[in-house]
Short mmCIF file of C-alpha atoms in Angstrom, two decimals:
data_model
loop_
_atom_site.label_atom_id
_atom_site.label_comp_id
_atom_site.label_asym_id
_atom_site.label_seq_id
_atom_site.Cartn_x
_atom_site.Cartn_y
_atom_site.Cartn_z
CA MET D 637 -14.68 -39.51 -5.27
CA ALA D 638 -17.66 -37.11 -5.97
CA ARG D 639 -16.75 -34.12 -8.57
CA GLU D 640 -17.54 -31.13 -6.22
CA THR D 641 -17.26 -28.74 -9.02
CA PRO D 642 -18.53 -30.20 -12.20
CA GLY D 643 -17.81 -28.29 -15.66
CA VAL D 644 -21.19 -26.88 -15.80
CA MET D 645 -20.75 -25.54 -12.01
CA LEU D 646 -17.23 -23.95 -12.81
CA GLY D 647 -19.39 -22.28 -16.21
CA SER D 648 -21.83 -21.01 -14.01
CA ILE D 649 -19.67 -19.33 -11.70
CA GLU D 650 -17.44 -17.83 -13.98
CA LEU D 651 -21.07 -16.15 -15.39
CA PHE D 652 -21.69 -15.15 -11.64
CA CYS D 653 -18.48 -13.66 -11.60
CA ALA D 654 -19.14 -11.60 -14.40
CA ALA D 655 -22.74 -10.15 -13.21
CA ALA D 656 -21.29 -9.54 -9.89
CA GLU D 657 -18.54 -7.26 -11.07
CA LEU D 658 -20.39 -5.82 -13.94
CA GLU D 659 -23.52 -5.23 -12.21
CA SER D 660 -25.37 -7.11 -14.88
CA PHE D 661 -26.79 -9.98 -16.11
CA THR D 662 -27.34 -8.37 -19.65
CA ALA D 663 -23.68 -7.34 -19.70
CA ALA D 664 -22.02 -10.46 -18.39
CA ALA D 665 -23.68 -11.70 -21.38
CA THR D 666 -22.42 -10.04 -23.70
CA GLN D 667 -19.31 -10.28 -22.49
CA ALA D 668 -19.63 -14.36 -22.22
CA GLY D 669 -21.34 -14.26 -25.76
CA VAL D 670 -24.13 -16.03 -24.28
CA THR D 671 -27.79 -15.21 -23.44
CA PRO D 672 -29.15 -13.08 -20.21
CA ALA D 673 -31.30 -15.92 -19.89
CA ALA D 674 -28.15 -18.14 -19.34
CA VAL D 675 -26.67 -15.92 -16.78
CA SER D 676 -29.70 -15.68 -14.75
CA ARG D 677 -30.24 -19.75 -15.14
CA ALA D 678 -26.83 -19.83 -14.06
CA VAL D 679 -26.92 -17.75 -10.95
CA GLY D 680 -30.24 -19.67 -10.39
CA ARG D 681 -28.24 -22.78 -10.19
CA LEU D 682 -25.80 -21.76 -7.59
CA GLU D 683 -27.89 -20.00 -5.53
CA GLU D 684 -30.12 -23.48 -5.34
CA ARG D 685 -26.85 -25.50 -4.53
CA LEU D 686 -25.56 -23.27 -2.18
CA ALA D 687 -29.11 -22.17 -0.32
CA VAL D 688 -28.34 -18.72 -0.22
CA PRO D 689 -29.58 -15.85 -2.16
CA LEU D 690 -26.39 -14.05 -3.92
CA PHE D 691 -27.96 -10.94 -5.60
CA VAL D 692 -30.73 -8.53 -4.47
CA ARG D 693 -32.44 -7.60 -7.55
CA SER D 694 -34.94 -4.79 -8.32
CA THR D 695 -36.16 -2.92 -11.18
CA ARG D 696 -33.43 -0.55 -10.83
CA ARG D 697 -30.12 -2.09 -9.77
CA MET D 698 -28.75 -5.30 -8.60
CA ARG D 699 -26.41 -5.29 -6.10
CA LEU D 700 -24.41 -8.52 -4.21
CA THR D 701 -25.80 -10.05 -0.85
CA ASP D 702 -23.55 -10.16 1.82
CA ALA D 703 -23.49 -13.82 1.49
CA GLY D 704 -22.56 -12.83 -2.57
CA ARG D 705 -20.01 -11.03 -1.61
CA ALA D 706 -17.91 -13.40 0.36
CA TYR D 707 -18.95 -15.99 -2.23
CA HIS D 708 -17.37 -14.11 -5.09
CA ALA D 709 -14.27 -12.80 -3.19
CA GLN D 710 -13.34 -17.23 -2.99
CA CYS D 711 -14.66 -17.43 -6.84
CA ARG D 712 -12.59 -15.00 -8.36
CA GLN D 713 -9.13 -15.70 -6.22
CA ALA D 714 -10.04 -19.71 -7.39
CA LEU D 715 -10.64 -18.84 -11.17
CA ALA D 716 -7.14 -16.61 -10.84
CA GLN D 717 -5.23 -19.43 -9.08
CA ILE D 718 -6.81 -22.07 -11.77
CA VAL D 719 -5.57 -19.59 -14.63
CA GLU D 720 -2.07 -19.31 -13.43
CA ALA D 721 -1.93 -23.03 -12.94
CA GLY D 722 -2.96 -23.46 -16.14
CA ARG D 723 -0.40 -21.22 -17.67
CA GLU D 724 2.63 -22.51 -15.95
CA LEU D 725 2.06 -26.09 -16.98
CA ALA D 726 1.70 -24.97 -20.88
CA GLY D 727 4.80 -22.95 -20.14
CA ARG D 728 3.42 -19.35 -20.76
CA GLN D 729 5.13 -18.02 -18.14
CA VAL D 730 8.29 -17.98 -18.90
CA GLU D 731 8.33 -14.27 -19.49
CA ALA D 732 6.63 -11.91 -17.15
CA ALA D 733 3.27 -10.34 -18.48
CA GLY D 734 0.67 -8.67 -17.51
CA VAL D 735 -0.94 -5.41 -15.16
CA ILE D 736 0.24 -5.11 -11.63
CA ARG D 737 -2.26 -3.30 -9.21
CA ILE D 738 -0.01 -1.40 -6.61
CA SER D 739 -1.45 0.90 -3.83
CA ALA D 740 1.52 2.74 -2.29
CA PRO D 741 1.42 5.87 0.65
CA THR D 742 2.45 9.18 -0.85
CA THR D 743 5.46 9.29 1.13
CA PHE D 744 6.79 5.85 -0.44
CA GLY D 745 5.17 6.27 -3.34
CA HIS D 746 6.68 9.52 -4.50
CA ALA D 747 10.09 9.15 -2.91
CA VAL D 748 10.79 5.75 -3.70
CA LEU D 749 8.29 3.38 -5.44
CA LEU D 750 8.10 5.84 -8.67
CA PRO D 751 11.36 6.68 -9.31
CA LEU D 752 12.05 2.56 -9.40
CA LEU D 753 9.48 2.16 -12.02
CA PRO D 754 11.12 2.48 -14.84
CA ALA D 755 14.05 0.26 -13.87
CA PHE D 756 11.14 -2.65 -13.32
CA ARG D 757 9.83 -1.97 -16.91
CA LYS D 758 13.24 -2.24 -18.38
CA ARG D 759 13.86 -5.28 -16.77
CA TYR D 760 10.01 -6.71 -17.63
CA PRO D 761 8.95 -4.81 -20.67
CA LYS D 762 5.51 -7.11 -20.89
CA VAL D 763 4.59 -5.88 -17.47
CA SER D 764 2.06 -2.61 -16.76
CA VAL D 765 2.01 -0.85 -13.59
CA GLU D 766 -1.25 1.13 -11.93
CA VAL D 767 -0.42 2.87 -8.95
CA GLN D 768 -2.95 3.82 -6.96
CA VAL D 769 -0.93 6.85 -4.41
CA SER D 770 -3.28 6.94 -1.24
CA ASN D 771 -2.75 6.51 2.25
CA ARG D 772 -6.14 4.74 2.30
CA ASN D 773 -5.75 1.44 3.43
CA VAL D 774 -7.44 -0.55 0.48
CA ASP D 775 -9.65 -4.46 0.12
CA PHE D 776 -7.40 -6.28 -1.56
CA THR D 777 -10.71 -8.02 -3.24
CA GLU D 778 -13.14 -5.88 -3.56
CA GLU D 779 -10.76 -3.55 -5.36
CA ARG D 780 -8.54 -6.18 -6.77
CA PHE D 781 -4.75 -4.77 -6.14
CA ASP D 782 -1.88 -7.17 -6.31
CA LEU D 783 0.05 -5.56 -3.06
CA ALA D 784 -0.22 -2.61 -1.08
CA ILE D 785 2.95 -0.59 0.28
CA ARG D 786 2.51 0.51 4.15
CA ALA D 787 4.07 2.00 6.87
CA ARG D 788 2.11 0.37 9.59
CA THR D 789 0.20 -2.91 8.64
CA PRO D 790 -3.49 -3.29 9.29
CA PRO D 791 -4.58 -5.42 11.74
CA ASP D 792 -5.92 -8.60 11.81
CA SER D 793 -5.81 -7.83 7.40
CA GLY D 794 -5.17 -11.35 6.74
CA LEU D 795 -2.17 -10.30 4.68
CA VAL D 796 1.24 -11.07 4.33
CA ALA D 797 4.22 -8.29 5.35
CA ARG D 798 7.66 -8.44 3.80
CA ARG D 799 9.80 -5.87 5.49
CA LEU D 800 11.30 -3.83 2.94
CA ILE D 801 12.91 -0.79 4.56
CA ASP D 802 13.30 0.82 8.30
CA ALA D 803 13.01 4.78 7.65
CA GLU D 804 14.11 6.56 10.13
CA LEU D 805 12.53 9.66 11.59
CA VAL D 806 13.95 13.14 12.26
CA VAL D 807 13.16 16.81 13.32
CA ALA D 808 13.86 19.52 11.24
CA GLY D 809 12.61 22.98 10.54
CA ALA D 810 13.43 25.97 8.02
CA PRO D 811 16.39 28.29 9.38
CA SER D 812 13.82 31.50 9.63
CA TYR D 813 11.07 29.45 12.14
CA LEU D 814 14.84 28.28 14.08
CA ARG D 815 16.18 31.92 14.13
CA LYS D 816 13.01 33.17 15.53
CA ALA D 817 12.37 30.46 17.98
CA GLY D 818 15.82 28.54 18.78
CA LYS D 819 17.09 25.17 18.07
CA PRO D 820 15.67 22.85 20.57
CA LYS D 821 18.77 21.07 22.78
CA SER D 822 16.37 18.89 24.79
CA LEU D 823 13.22 16.87 24.29
CA GLN D 824 11.35 19.05 27.15
CA ASP D 825 12.49 22.35 24.99
CA LEU D 826 9.53 21.11 22.38
CA ALA D 827 6.93 22.07 24.98
CA ALA D 828 8.23 25.87 24.17
CA HIS D 829 7.88 25.16 20.02
CA GLU D 830 5.16 24.90 17.30
CA CYS D 831 5.20 21.36 16.11
CA ILE D 832 3.46 20.73 12.74
CA GLN D 833 0.79 17.90 14.33
CA PHE D 834 0.06 14.77 11.90
CA VAL D 835 -3.69 12.64 12.12
CA LEU D 836 -3.85 9.25 10.89
CA PRO D 837 -6.99 9.56 9.13
CA ARG D 838 -7.57 5.67 10.32
CA THR D 839 -8.02 6.66 13.84
CA GLY D 840 -7.98 10.70 13.92
CA GLN D 841 -5.17 10.05 16.68
CA LYS D 842 -2.43 12.82 16.45
CA VAL D 843 1.02 10.97 15.58
CA ALA D 844 3.09 11.15 18.90
CA TRP D 845 6.75 12.28 17.89
CA GLU D 846 9.39 9.20 18.86
CA PHE D 847 12.95 9.33 20.03
CA ARG D 848 16.33 7.38 21.97
CA ASP D 849 16.92 8.79 25.43
CA GLU D 850 19.93 7.44 26.68
CA GLY D 851 18.92 4.22 25.02
CA ARG D 852 15.29 4.11 25.83
CA ASP D 853 12.69 4.62 23.15
CA VAL D 854 10.31 7.15 24.30
CA GLN D 855 7.33 9.25 22.72
CA VAL D 856 6.52 12.29 23.21
CA GLU D 857 3.73 14.55 23.16
CA THR D 858 3.76 17.73 21.09
CA ALA D 859 1.67 20.33 20.50
CA GLY D 860 1.16 22.86 17.87
CA HIS D 861 -1.07 25.36 15.78
CA TYR D 862 -0.91 23.26 13.05
CA THR D 863 -2.40 19.82 11.92
CA VAL D 864 -2.39 18.18 9.05
CA THR D 865 -4.37 14.84 8.06
CA ASP D 866 -3.50 12.20 5.03
CA ASP D 867 -0.71 13.58 3.81
CA VAL D 868 2.45 13.83 5.60
CA LEU D 869 4.18 15.57 2.53
CA ALA D 870 2.09 18.77 3.78
CA THR D 871 3.70 18.99 6.73
CA LEU D 872 6.94 19.31 4.77
CA THR D 873 5.25 22.06 2.92
CA LEU D 874 4.40 24.10 6.14
CA ALA D 875 7.90 23.72 7.46
CA ARG D 876 9.85 24.65 4.79
CA ALA D 877 7.52 27.56 5.18
CA GLY D 878 8.77 28.13 8.36
CA ALA D 879 5.61 27.01 10.12
CA GLY D 880 7.22 25.00 12.99
CA LEU D 881 9.78 21.89 13.43
CA VAL D 882 8.22 18.33 11.96
CA GLN D 883 9.28 15.31 12.44
CA THR D 884 9.18 12.50 9.36
CA HIS D 885 11.20 10.30 7.66
CA ARG D 886 15.02 11.38 7.04
CA PHE D 887 14.62 10.52 2.95
CA LEU D 888 11.72 12.74 2.29
CA MET D 889 13.76 15.67 3.61
CA ALA D 890 17.11 14.07 2.35
CA GLN D 891 17.57 16.89 -0.14
CA ASP D 892 16.20 19.88 1.69
CA LEU D 893 18.57 19.29 4.54
CA ALA D 894 21.61 19.14 2.09
CA ASP D 895 20.38 22.59 0.19
CA GLY D 896 19.69 24.06 3.74
CA THR D 897 15.75 24.48 3.38
CA LEU D 898 15.43 22.46 6.73
CA VAL D 899 18.14 21.81 9.40
CA GLU D 900 18.21 19.01 11.75
CA VAL D 901 17.97 19.83 15.30
CA LEU D 902 17.82 16.75 18.53
CA GLN D 903 20.49 14.53 16.59
CA ARG D 904 21.31 13.15 19.96
CA PHE D 905 17.62 11.28 20.57
CA GLY D 906 17.69 10.35 16.88
CA GLY D 907 17.65 6.83 16.53
CA ARG D 908 13.76 5.81 15.72
CA SER D 909 12.59 4.32 12.44
CA ARG D 910 9.51 3.29 10.94
CA PRO D 911 9.25 -0.11 8.79
CA PHE D 912 7.93 -0.17 5.47
CA SER D 913 6.55 -3.21 3.89
CA VAL D 914 5.20 -4.96 0.78
CA LEU D 915 1.43 -6.31 2.00
CA TYR D 916 0.01 -9.56 -0.42
CA ALA D 917 -2.10 -11.95 -0.24
CA GLY D 918 -1.10 -15.41 0.64
CA THR D 919 -2.16 -17.45 -2.41
CA ARG D 920 -0.13 -20.09 -3.57
CA HIS D 921 -0.40 -19.18 -7.07
CA MET D 922 0.73 -16.01 -7.34
CA PRO D 923 1.32 -14.40 -10.46
CA LEU D 924 4.49 -14.32 -11.90
CA ARG D 925 4.42 -11.18 -12.50
CA VAL D 926 3.69 -9.85 -8.93
CA ARG D 927 6.55 -12.44 -7.35
CA LEU D 928 8.93 -11.04 -9.65
CA PHE D 929 7.87 -7.28 -7.91
CA ILE D 930 8.20 -8.08 -5.02
CA ASP D 931 11.29 -9.68 -5.00
CA PHE D 932 12.72 -6.58 -7.22
CA LEU D 933 11.36 -3.94 -4.39
CA VAL D 934 13.17 -6.23 -1.48
CA GLU D 935 16.07 -5.92 -4.08
CA GLN D 936 16.11 -2.42 -4.30
CA SER D 937 15.49 -1.84 -0.49
CA GLN D 938 18.79 -3.84 0.32
CA ARG D 939 20.85 -2.08 -1.68
CA LEU D 940 19.08 1.43 -0.61
CA GLN D 941 20.54 0.98 3.12
CA PRO D 942 24.08 -0.87 2.80
CA GLU D 943 24.83 0.95 6.19
CA GLY D 944 21.74 -0.25 7.87
CA ARG D 945 18.61 1.44 9.53
CA ALA D 946 20.52 4.43 9.92
CA GLY D 947 20.93 4.93 6.32
CA ALA D 948 17.49 4.32 5.32
CA LEU D 949 16.87 5.54 1.64
CA GLY D 950 19.73 8.28 1.96
CA GLY D 951 21.46 6.52 -1.08
CA LEU D 952 18.28 6.88 -3.11
CA THR D 953 17.68 10.48 -2.90
CA ARG D 954 21.63 11.05 -3.50
CA ARG D 955 21.30 9.50 -7.07
CA ARG D 956 18.22 11.64 -7.85
CA ARG D 957 19.75 15.15 -6.95
#
């Protein structure tokens, strides 16, 4: 069998990846302990073998071509798998270690993920965690994230989605608002209320409110003079200030409902929920620390909703009070 990736070619790939990530042949050479000319020759060998240019070079900067970006993504993943395979064979992954990079939305991030991290690190003290709390859909390859937590799986993402929890949706308003506007008794009553709107940044569309009416799932298009984009937590801040009604996950407002800052309405139309999932690349050689973290999240999710979907995350909020 012909050798598809001789040692010299593997070395060239490593130098290519370093140059791509550092955007400099000189910086890549310094990191690898070789000369810039050696890096240039290595990249040249790859470009000759592949018959495509990998970099666009100018006097001021260098950047990857489209083909270069695609090749870098595959090479980086392959190199990571080689490293992890070697560690497993050498018995160096008996204990989880290293850095996990996580992207989480503001809702799940603040209310669930961040409070759980100390318990994970107590269990695996050699693992460090980098968290990006943002509602932006990240690029796993370009930004080198290990996993992301999302309420909605990006279409055609090519990622594995593992369900964590179903988060119940509820409608509530501040006592000051309800004294002025009254409590809605039916879904039709929402037309006469100030309903705080949330817009999905990815689509620019307002999120319809979701209910269950006589066993049927229904959506209601609401209206209001307050619109929030990107951060769901801002809708809660408005609701607490008496701006109007809000629909969001129960786990976000459990404390407000318990202390009377917000009052739940339209309970008989409840029962709808949205799932939160952990997303990750379906690679065969997943680092041990990442596998353990995913299992930890699933374990905590199952523990947090023993009563089924309606009790989703309520236990966590009660324990945090």
